[in-house]
Each structure stands twice: as structure tokens, then as C-alpha cells.
Short mmCIF file of C-alpha atoms in Angstrom, two decimals:
data_model
loop_
_atom_site.label_atom_id
_atom_site.label_comp_id
_atom_site.label_asym_id
_atom_site.label_seq_id
_atom_site.Cartn_x
_atom_site.Cartn_y
_atom_site.Cartn_z
CA MET H 1 0.18 -0.22 0.09
CA ILE H 2 2.88 2.53 0.78
CA LEU H 3 3.99 2.40 -2.99
CA PHE H 4 5.00 5.95 -2.77
CA HIS H 5 6.65 6.14 0.49
CA VAL H 6 9.62 8.29 0.70
CA PRO H 7 12.69 5.91 1.91
CA GLY H 8 14.17 6.81 5.06
CA PHE H 9 11.51 9.63 6.23
CA ARG H 10 11.17 9.42 9.85
CA GLY H 11 9.08 12.71 10.77
CA ASN H 12 6.96 12.47 13.73
CA GLN H 13 3.64 14.02 13.49
CA THR H 14 3.50 13.80 9.89
CA SER H 15 1.09 11.67 7.38
CA LEU H 16 4.22 10.60 5.35
CA ASN H 17 5.50 8.52 7.93
CA PRO H 18 2.65 5.96 8.43
CA VAL H 19 2.87 3.60 11.46
CA GLY H 20 -0.32 1.64 10.82
CA PRO H 21 -2.85 0.61 8.08
CA GLY H 22 -5.26 3.60 8.33
CA ALA H 23 -2.20 5.88 8.02
CA GLU H 24 -0.75 3.84 5.09
CA HIS H 25 -4.17 4.25 3.13
CA ILE H 26 -4.42 7.86 3.41
CA GLU H 27 -0.88 8.47 2.54
CA PHE H 28 -1.45 6.00 -0.41
CA GLU H 29 -4.31 8.55 -1.70
CA PHE H 30 -2.31 11.31 -0.86
CA ALA H 31 0.67 10.35 -2.94
CA LEU H 32 -1.51 9.08 -5.87
CA ILE H 33 -3.13 12.63 -6.14
CA PHE H 34 0.05 14.71 -5.31
CA TRP H 35 2.05 12.59 -8.24
CA ILE H 36 -0.61 12.93 -10.80
CA THR H 37 -0.98 16.29 -10.40
CA VAL H 38 2.74 16.97 -10.09
CA ILE H 39 3.37 15.16 -13.56
CA VAL H 40 0.44 17.10 -15.17
CA TYR H 41 1.75 20.34 -14.02
CA CYS H 42 5.35 19.60 -15.32
CA ILE H 43 4.19 18.54 -18.85
CA VAL H 44 1.93 21.67 -18.88
CA LEU H 45 5.01 23.88 -17.94
CA ILE H 46 7.15 21.88 -20.39
CA ALA H 47 4.84 22.64 -23.11
CA LEU H 48 4.78 26.08 -22.46
CA VAL H 49 8.22 26.59 -22.23
CA VAL H 50 8.84 24.85 -25.92
CA TYR H 51 6.11 27.24 -27.00
CA VAL H 52 7.62 30.50 -26.03
CA VAL H 53 11.33 29.58 -26.97
CA ARG H 54 9.92 28.63 -30.54
CA ARG H 55 8.00 31.75 -30.74
CA ARG H 56 10.57 34.13 -29.23
CA HIS H 57 11.69 35.93 -32.20
CA SER H 58 8.13 36.82 -32.92
CA LEU H 59 6.93 38.14 -29.30
CA ASN H 60 7.78 41.72 -30.47
CA ILE H 61 5.72 41.46 -33.51
CA MET H 62 2.00 42.32 -34.06
CA PRO H 63 0.41 38.87 -34.63
CA GLU H 64 -1.27 38.32 -37.69
CA PRO H 65 -4.99 37.23 -37.74
CA ILE H 66 -5.25 33.65 -37.01
CA ARG H 67 -6.37 31.69 -40.20
CA THR H 68 -7.14 28.02 -40.11
CA THR H 69 -7.59 25.14 -42.40
CA PRO H 70 -9.22 21.91 -42.24
CA GLU H 71 -5.99 20.27 -41.54
CA SER H 72 -5.17 22.40 -38.73
CA ASP H 73 -8.87 22.17 -37.44
CA ARG H 74 -8.41 18.66 -37.33
CA ARG H 75 -5.34 18.43 -35.35
CA ALA H 76 -6.82 20.98 -32.86
CA ARG H 77 -10.04 18.48 -32.46
CA HIS H 78 -7.82 15.61 -31.83
CA ALA H 79 -5.69 17.33 -29.45
CA VAL H 80 -8.39 18.64 -27.48
CA GLY H 81 -10.09 15.53 -27.76
CA ALA H 82 -6.99 13.46 -26.12
CA ALA H 83 -6.65 16.11 -23.55
CA MET H 84 -10.31 15.33 -22.22
CA VAL H 85 -9.67 11.72 -22.55
CA VAL H 86 -6.42 11.96 -20.52
CA THR H 87 -8.32 14.28 -18.04
CA VAL H 88 -11.27 11.89 -17.45
CA LEU H 89 -8.92 8.75 -17.18
CA LEU H 90 -6.69 10.72 -14.47
CA VAL H 91 -9.88 12.07 -12.60
CA PHE H 92 -11.02 8.23 -12.45
CA THR H 93 -7.95 6.98 -11.37
CA MET H 94 -8.14 9.39 -8.32
CA LEU H 95 -11.68 8.62 -7.54
CA ILE H 96 -10.86 4.77 -7.67
CA GLY H 97 -8.02 5.29 -5.27
CA SER H 98 -9.84 7.28 -3.06
CA PHE H 99 -13.11 4.65 -3.08
CA VAL H 100 -10.36 1.91 -2.46
CA SER H 101 -9.08 3.75 0.14
CA GLY H 102 -12.18 4.83 1.98
CA HIS H 103 -13.55 1.19 1.48
CA ALA H 104 -10.21 0.07 3.32
CA LEU H 105 -10.58 2.55 6.23
CA GLY H 106 -14.14 1.76 6.36
CA LYS H 107 -13.31 -2.47 7.01
CA MET H 108 -11.57 -1.28 9.80
CA ASN H 109 -14.99 -0.18 11.71
CA ARG H 110 -16.13 -3.74 11.71
CA GLN H 111 -13.15 -5.29 13.56
CA SER H 112 -13.44 -6.13 17.01
CA ALA H 113 -10.87 -3.71 18.94
CA TYR H 114 -9.52 -2.41 21.97
CA THR H 115 -11.58 0.16 23.15
CA ILE H 116 -10.11 3.66 24.49
CA ASP H 117 -12.21 6.67 25.96
CA VAL H 118 -10.60 10.03 24.98
CA TYR H 119 -12.12 13.34 26.06
CA GLY H 120 -10.98 16.69 24.89
CA HIS H 121 -10.71 19.46 27.40
CA GLN H 122 -9.54 23.50 26.89
CA TRP H 123 -6.67 22.28 26.64
CA TRP H 124 -5.49 19.05 27.40
CA TRP H 125 -6.75 15.14 26.90
CA GLU H 126 -8.06 12.97 29.48
CA VAL H 127 -7.91 9.11 28.75
CA HIS H 128 -9.69 6.24 30.20
CA TYR H 129 -9.37 2.75 29.54
CA PRO H 130 -12.51 1.02 30.68
CA ASN H 131 -12.43 -2.05 32.96
CA ASP H 132 -15.69 -4.42 33.96
CA GLU H 133 -13.89 -3.85 37.56
CA PRO H 134 -14.21 -0.22 38.13
CA ASP H 135 -11.66 0.11 40.64
CA LYS H 136 -9.17 -1.19 37.84
CA THR H 137 -10.51 1.63 35.41
CA VAL H 138 -7.09 3.73 34.33
CA VAL H 139 -7.43 7.33 33.84
CA THR H 140 -4.62 9.25 32.58
CA ALA H 141 -4.16 12.54 30.82
CA ASN H 142 -2.36 13.23 27.59
CA GLU H 143 -0.46 10.29 26.87
CA ILE H 144 -2.24 7.20 25.38
CA HIS H 145 -0.65 4.00 25.80
CA VAL H 146 -1.58 1.16 23.14
CA PRO H 147 -0.38 -2.19 22.43
CA MET H 148 1.37 -2.78 19.37
CA GLY H 149 -0.53 -4.59 16.34
CA VAL H 150 -3.95 -4.52 17.79
CA PRO H 151 -7.04 -2.88 16.49
CA LEU H 152 -8.05 0.07 18.20
CA ARG H 153 -11.02 2.08 18.78
CA ILE H 154 -10.81 5.50 20.27
CA HIS H 155 -14.31 6.51 21.67
CA GLY H 156 -14.04 10.20 21.86
CA THR H 157 -16.19 13.31 22.95
CA SER H 158 -15.61 16.94 24.32
CA ARG H 159 -16.13 18.21 27.65
CA ASP H 160 -16.46 21.89 26.42
CA VAL H 161 -16.23 23.32 22.77
CA ILE H 162 -15.13 21.21 19.51
CA HIS H 163 -11.88 19.68 19.54
CA SER H 164 -10.37 17.35 16.80
CA PHE H 165 -8.16 14.49 17.66
CA TRP H 166 -5.41 13.65 15.09
CA ALA H 167 -2.37 11.71 15.18
CA PRO H 168 -1.31 11.95 11.35
CA ASN H 169 1.13 8.86 11.76
CA VAL H 170 -1.43 6.48 12.89
CA GLN H 171 -4.75 7.68 11.48
CA GLY H 172 -6.71 10.71 9.68
CA LYS H 173 -8.46 13.55 12.12
CA ARG H 174 -11.62 12.93 13.80
CA ASP H 175 -13.95 15.66 15.48
CA LEU H 176 -14.82 15.45 19.15
CA MET H 177 -17.97 17.31 19.72
CA PRO H 178 -19.67 18.41 23.09
CA GLY H 179 -22.90 16.14 23.62
CA TYR H 180 -21.85 13.69 20.76
CA ASP H 181 -19.99 10.37 20.91
CA THR H 182 -17.82 9.47 17.82
CA ASP H 183 -15.23 6.52 17.29
CA VAL H 184 -12.11 6.24 15.08
CA MET H 185 -10.62 3.02 14.34
CA MET H 186 -6.58 2.55 14.07
CA GLN H 187 -3.50 0.37 14.56
CA ILE H 188 -0.06 1.06 15.33
CA ASP H 189 2.48 -1.57 14.09
CA GLN H 190 5.42 0.09 15.13
CA PRO H 191 7.24 0.77 18.52
CA GLY H 192 7.52 4.37 19.27
CA ARG H 193 6.15 7.94 20.41
CA TRP H 194 3.81 9.37 18.04
CA ARG H 195 2.81 13.12 18.77
CA GLY H 196 -0.95 13.90 18.07
CA GLN H 197 -2.56 17.57 18.33
CA CYS H 198 -6.01 19.05 18.36
CA ALA H 199 -6.54 20.09 14.70
CA GLU H 200 -9.59 21.92 15.39
CA TYR H 201 -9.29 25.80 16.94
CA CYS H 202 -10.66 25.61 20.26
CA GLY H 203 -9.23 28.66 21.89
CA GLU H 204 -6.10 30.68 22.96
CA GLN H 205 -4.19 27.62 23.63
CA HIS H 206 -5.31 25.42 21.05
CA ALA H 207 -1.64 25.12 19.70
CA HIS H 208 -0.53 24.14 23.09
CA MET H 209 -3.05 21.03 23.02
CA SER H 210 -1.17 17.94 21.99
CA PHE H 211 -0.61 14.37 23.19
CA TYR H 212 1.45 11.15 22.48
CA MET H 213 0.36 7.71 21.06
CA VAL H 214 3.15 5.54 22.91
CA ALA H 215 2.98 1.93 21.04
CA GLU H 216 4.67 -1.02 22.73
CA PRO H 217 4.63 -4.70 22.91
CA ALA H 218 1.60 -6.26 24.17
CA GLN H 219 3.41 -7.48 27.26
CA GLN H 220 4.92 -4.16 28.10
CA PHE H 221 1.23 -2.39 27.81
CA GLN H 222 -0.31 -5.06 30.16
CA GLN H 223 2.38 -4.01 32.92
CA TRP H 224 1.94 -0.36 32.33
CA LEU H 225 -2.03 -0.78 32.42
CA ALA H 226 -1.41 -2.94 35.69
CA GLN H 227 1.06 -0.20 37.16
CA GLN H 228 -1.48 2.77 36.19
CA ALA H 229 -4.67 0.86 37.91
CA ALA H 230 -2.75 0.58 41.42
CA ALA H 231 -3.51 3.30 43.56
CA SER H 232 -0.84 6.00 44.66
CA VAL H 233 2.19 4.77 46.89
CA SER H 234 1.92 6.15 50.66
CA PRO H 235 4.19 8.50 51.91
CA SER H 236 7.89 7.01 52.59
CA SER H 237 9.28 9.70 54.31
CA PRO H 238 8.53 12.87 56.55
CA GLN H 239 9.19 15.36 53.63
CA VAL H 240 6.86 13.35 51.48
CA THR H 241 4.43 13.15 54.00
CA ARG H 242 4.34 16.96 54.45
CA GLY H 243 4.29 17.04 50.79
CA GLN H 244 1.07 15.24 50.68
CA GLN H 245 -0.17 17.33 53.21
CA VAL H 246 0.40 20.30 51.24
CA PHE H 247 -1.22 18.84 48.57
CA LEU H 248 -4.63 18.15 50.63
CA SER H 249 -4.37 21.46 52.11
CA HIS H 250 -3.97 23.66 49.25
CA ALA H 251 -6.28 24.43 46.13
CA CYS H 252 -4.74 21.40 44.48
CA VAL H 253 -7.15 19.04 46.08
CA MET H 254 -9.98 21.05 44.39
CA CYS H 255 -9.29 20.13 40.91
CA HIS H 256 -7.22 17.04 40.91
CA THR H 257 -7.40 13.07 41.82
CA ILE H 258 -4.83 11.10 43.14
CA ARG H 259 -6.26 7.70 44.00
CA GLY H 260 -5.79 6.27 47.47
CA THR H 261 -6.25 9.98 49.11
CA PRO H 262 -8.85 11.85 49.60
CA ALA H 263 -8.42 14.01 46.52
CA GLY H 264 -10.94 13.06 44.15
CA SER H 265 -11.76 16.03 42.12
CA ARG H 266 -12.32 15.67 38.31
CA VAL H 267 -11.75 19.39 37.22
CA GLY H 268 -8.10 18.57 35.91
CA PRO H 269 -6.09 15.58 35.27
CA ASP H 270 -5.65 12.37 37.25
CA LEU H 271 -2.33 12.98 39.16
CA THR H 272 -2.15 9.40 40.52
CA HIS H 273 0.62 8.30 38.37
CA LEU H 274 1.96 12.03 37.26
CA ALA H 275 5.73 11.10 37.54
CA SER H 276 5.33 8.29 35.01
CA ARG H 277 4.47 10.77 32.38
CA SER H 278 7.18 12.34 29.91
CA THR H 279 5.29 15.83 29.79
CA ILE H 280 3.07 18.17 31.59
CA ALA H 281 0.81 20.88 30.31
CA ALA H 282 -0.40 18.84 27.44
CA GLY H 283 3.00 18.45 25.95
CA VAL H 284 4.18 22.26 26.43
CA LEU H 285 6.88 21.26 28.80
CA PRO H 286 9.02 18.22 29.84
CA ASN H 287 7.97 16.58 33.02
CA THR H 288 11.16 17.70 34.87
CA ILE H 289 11.00 18.75 38.86
CA GLY H 290 11.97 22.62 37.92
CA ASN H 291 9.29 22.64 35.09
CA LEU H 292 6.52 21.09 37.44
CA GLY H 293 7.55 23.97 40.03
CA GLY H 294 7.25 26.73 37.57
CA TRP H 295 3.78 25.12 36.49
CA ILE H 296 2.36 24.81 39.86
CA LEU H 297 3.35 28.25 40.94
CA ASN H 298 2.07 30.24 38.10
CA ALA H 299 0.86 27.99 35.19
CA GLN H 300 -0.69 31.12 33.65
CA SER H 301 2.70 32.36 32.59
CA ILE H 302 3.35 29.15 30.71
CA LYS H 303 -0.12 28.72 29.00
CA PRO H 304 -2.41 31.76 29.45
CA GLY H 305 -5.83 31.07 29.60
CA CYS H 306 -5.51 27.63 30.98
CA ARG H 307 -7.73 26.35 34.06
CA MET H 308 -5.01 26.15 36.40
CA PRO H 309 -4.80 29.20 38.67
CA PRO H 310 -1.59 30.29 40.69
CA ASN H 311 -0.77 28.90 43.83
CA HIS H 312 0.64 30.80 46.65
CA MET H 313 3.10 28.79 49.06
CA THR H 314 6.40 29.07 50.35
CA GLY H 315 9.51 27.60 49.26
CA THR H 316 9.68 24.72 51.87
CA GLU H 317 5.89 24.06 51.05
CA LEU H 318 6.93 23.72 47.22
CA GLN H 319 10.08 21.26 47.83
CA ASP H 320 7.82 19.35 49.88
CA LEU H 321 5.01 19.17 47.22
CA LEU H 322 7.58 18.29 44.77
CA ALA H 323 9.03 15.51 46.52
CA TYR H 324 5.65 13.83 47.10
CA LEU H 325 4.88 14.39 43.31
CA GLU H 326 7.82 12.69 42.22
CA THR H 327 6.79 9.51 44.24
CA LEU H 328 3.55 9.08 41.83
CA LYS H 329 5.13 7.04 39.53
#
């Protein structure tokens, strides 16, 4: 299917480096249309250059009235007819390619698949892994771990305005609308981290609403899932204990959940396993202790308009809080 793929191209967040069957079908159709239009453009440009070169000595001469003959009329009719036939054939080629790609994508919808629920917020992604046992339901944010080679159904909706879920290496985009549920099928056949983005303008921080799809072998994915289903670990040192009390006594507890503690709000991301994520603020910053401290104190200076308010605390309180958050792996 990837007949037109550029060898050696390894870009992330691009449809030119497909890592699953859905993206391969889309890239095939894109490449088919692209190369047909490029070839037609080059032929027209070459014909124009040849004509200009042949007529270059008469460009400054007043043109004479066009005189036609039966022979010239016949050649002109044949040329126009041939151009029409070629145009129709090329259009039908693109049409058939589009039909084949659409049919292949449609067949994916009939597959049994592993379902992941994704909810778009201004401006972050909430991710649920449903489980028949509610206490084992995994809730995370901005990182979607998936098993390689397994059909996936991303069941999505929006909690506020229209968002669009788009991981171009994996599949085409799908709009998420408040009040409506939508499904998109996908599959990732290569290990790695594939960046995605909200592709529908959704407000001031639309450009800073990204996510990562992390594809890993099935056994590794199951280990990650089991680790994420566990509650947070209990504090193991006086500083970490103090940090937990800072979290529970400040505004943090009003917006976030940490399973295994009294914190159970759903306004912001679930932080039960915050330290296991590679980024914070929906991909804006690497998840380092320094970035996390700056985000806690004044997220508005990093991502203006987000719902994370400034938090006023002493330096000692911040250090204790960070020590606690670092244990949430």
C-alpha cells in the first residue's frame, strides 16, 4: 500500500511516515493525487516553455489574424479530444484510489477492537481505559499507551467546545463535539512515541493541546496498565508526608484526583501516576521537577488562559510538594 512512501523518512506528527494501516491508506491516496498533479503540472509547464522558445523571435511582432485550415482544425480537435480523454482517465484514477482507500478504512470499523475513551478539554486530553471492574479503570492524561498490532477504537467526545483528535502517523483526524460520541479505528504496528494534536481551533491555547500515542509490545503494555491501575503509594519519608499534606490542604485538592487519598476532583487531570508521564501541560513542557514547580506556582505565565490558577506557597511547601509528586509513578 505504501508504494509512494519516501525511503528513510522518519518524521513525527506527519502523514508521510505511516505506522499503521489507516495512515498507510491515507498516505497512498495523498501520494496518488500528489504525483498525478505534479506530472500534469510539469507537462503543462514544459509545453509552455517549448512554445515560448519556438516563438521567441516573434514575441515583439504584431500577431497576424489567425487563419485556419481543415487540416489544422482536425489536429486541434484531436488534441483537445485526447486531452479530455487523459483528464477523465486521471480523474477516474484518483476517484478509484479514493474509493479503495475509503473502503479499506471502512472495513476497519467492523473489526473487534480494544476501546480507549478520550475526552477533549480546554486544553488537555483525558484518557480512560475502561474495565469491567471499576476500581481497575485507568485514568491518565495526554499520553495514550497502546499495544502494537492490535486494532484500537478511540471513543471520543468533548467536555466543552469542538476539538479534533489527530495523530497523523496513525490515522486521519476525527472531530470531537460536545454532547456527541464518535469512534475512530486505528492500529499502530511500530514501537515508538507518535505525537498528536488538536486539529480544530478551540481557543487561546489550541496550539498547545498535544498528546502522545505510545506503542509498545503487548506484554509491556499490560505491565503499564497494571501499574497505572494501582493506587498511589503511601508517603515513605517525613518530607513526602508533608508534601502530601500540602497537596491536600491547598487548592490542588479542589481540582485533581490522586487515588488512595481524599483527593477526588475531576476538574483537572488525574495525578495518581503523574511522575510516569513524559510531559506536563498537554505536551508544553518536559516533566522535570523544575518545570513542574514553575507550573504549580504560575501556570498562567506558561499557558495563559488555562484553568490552572496560580498557587501561593512558601519555598519549603513547594519543595515538599514536589518531593511528594515525584513519588507518583
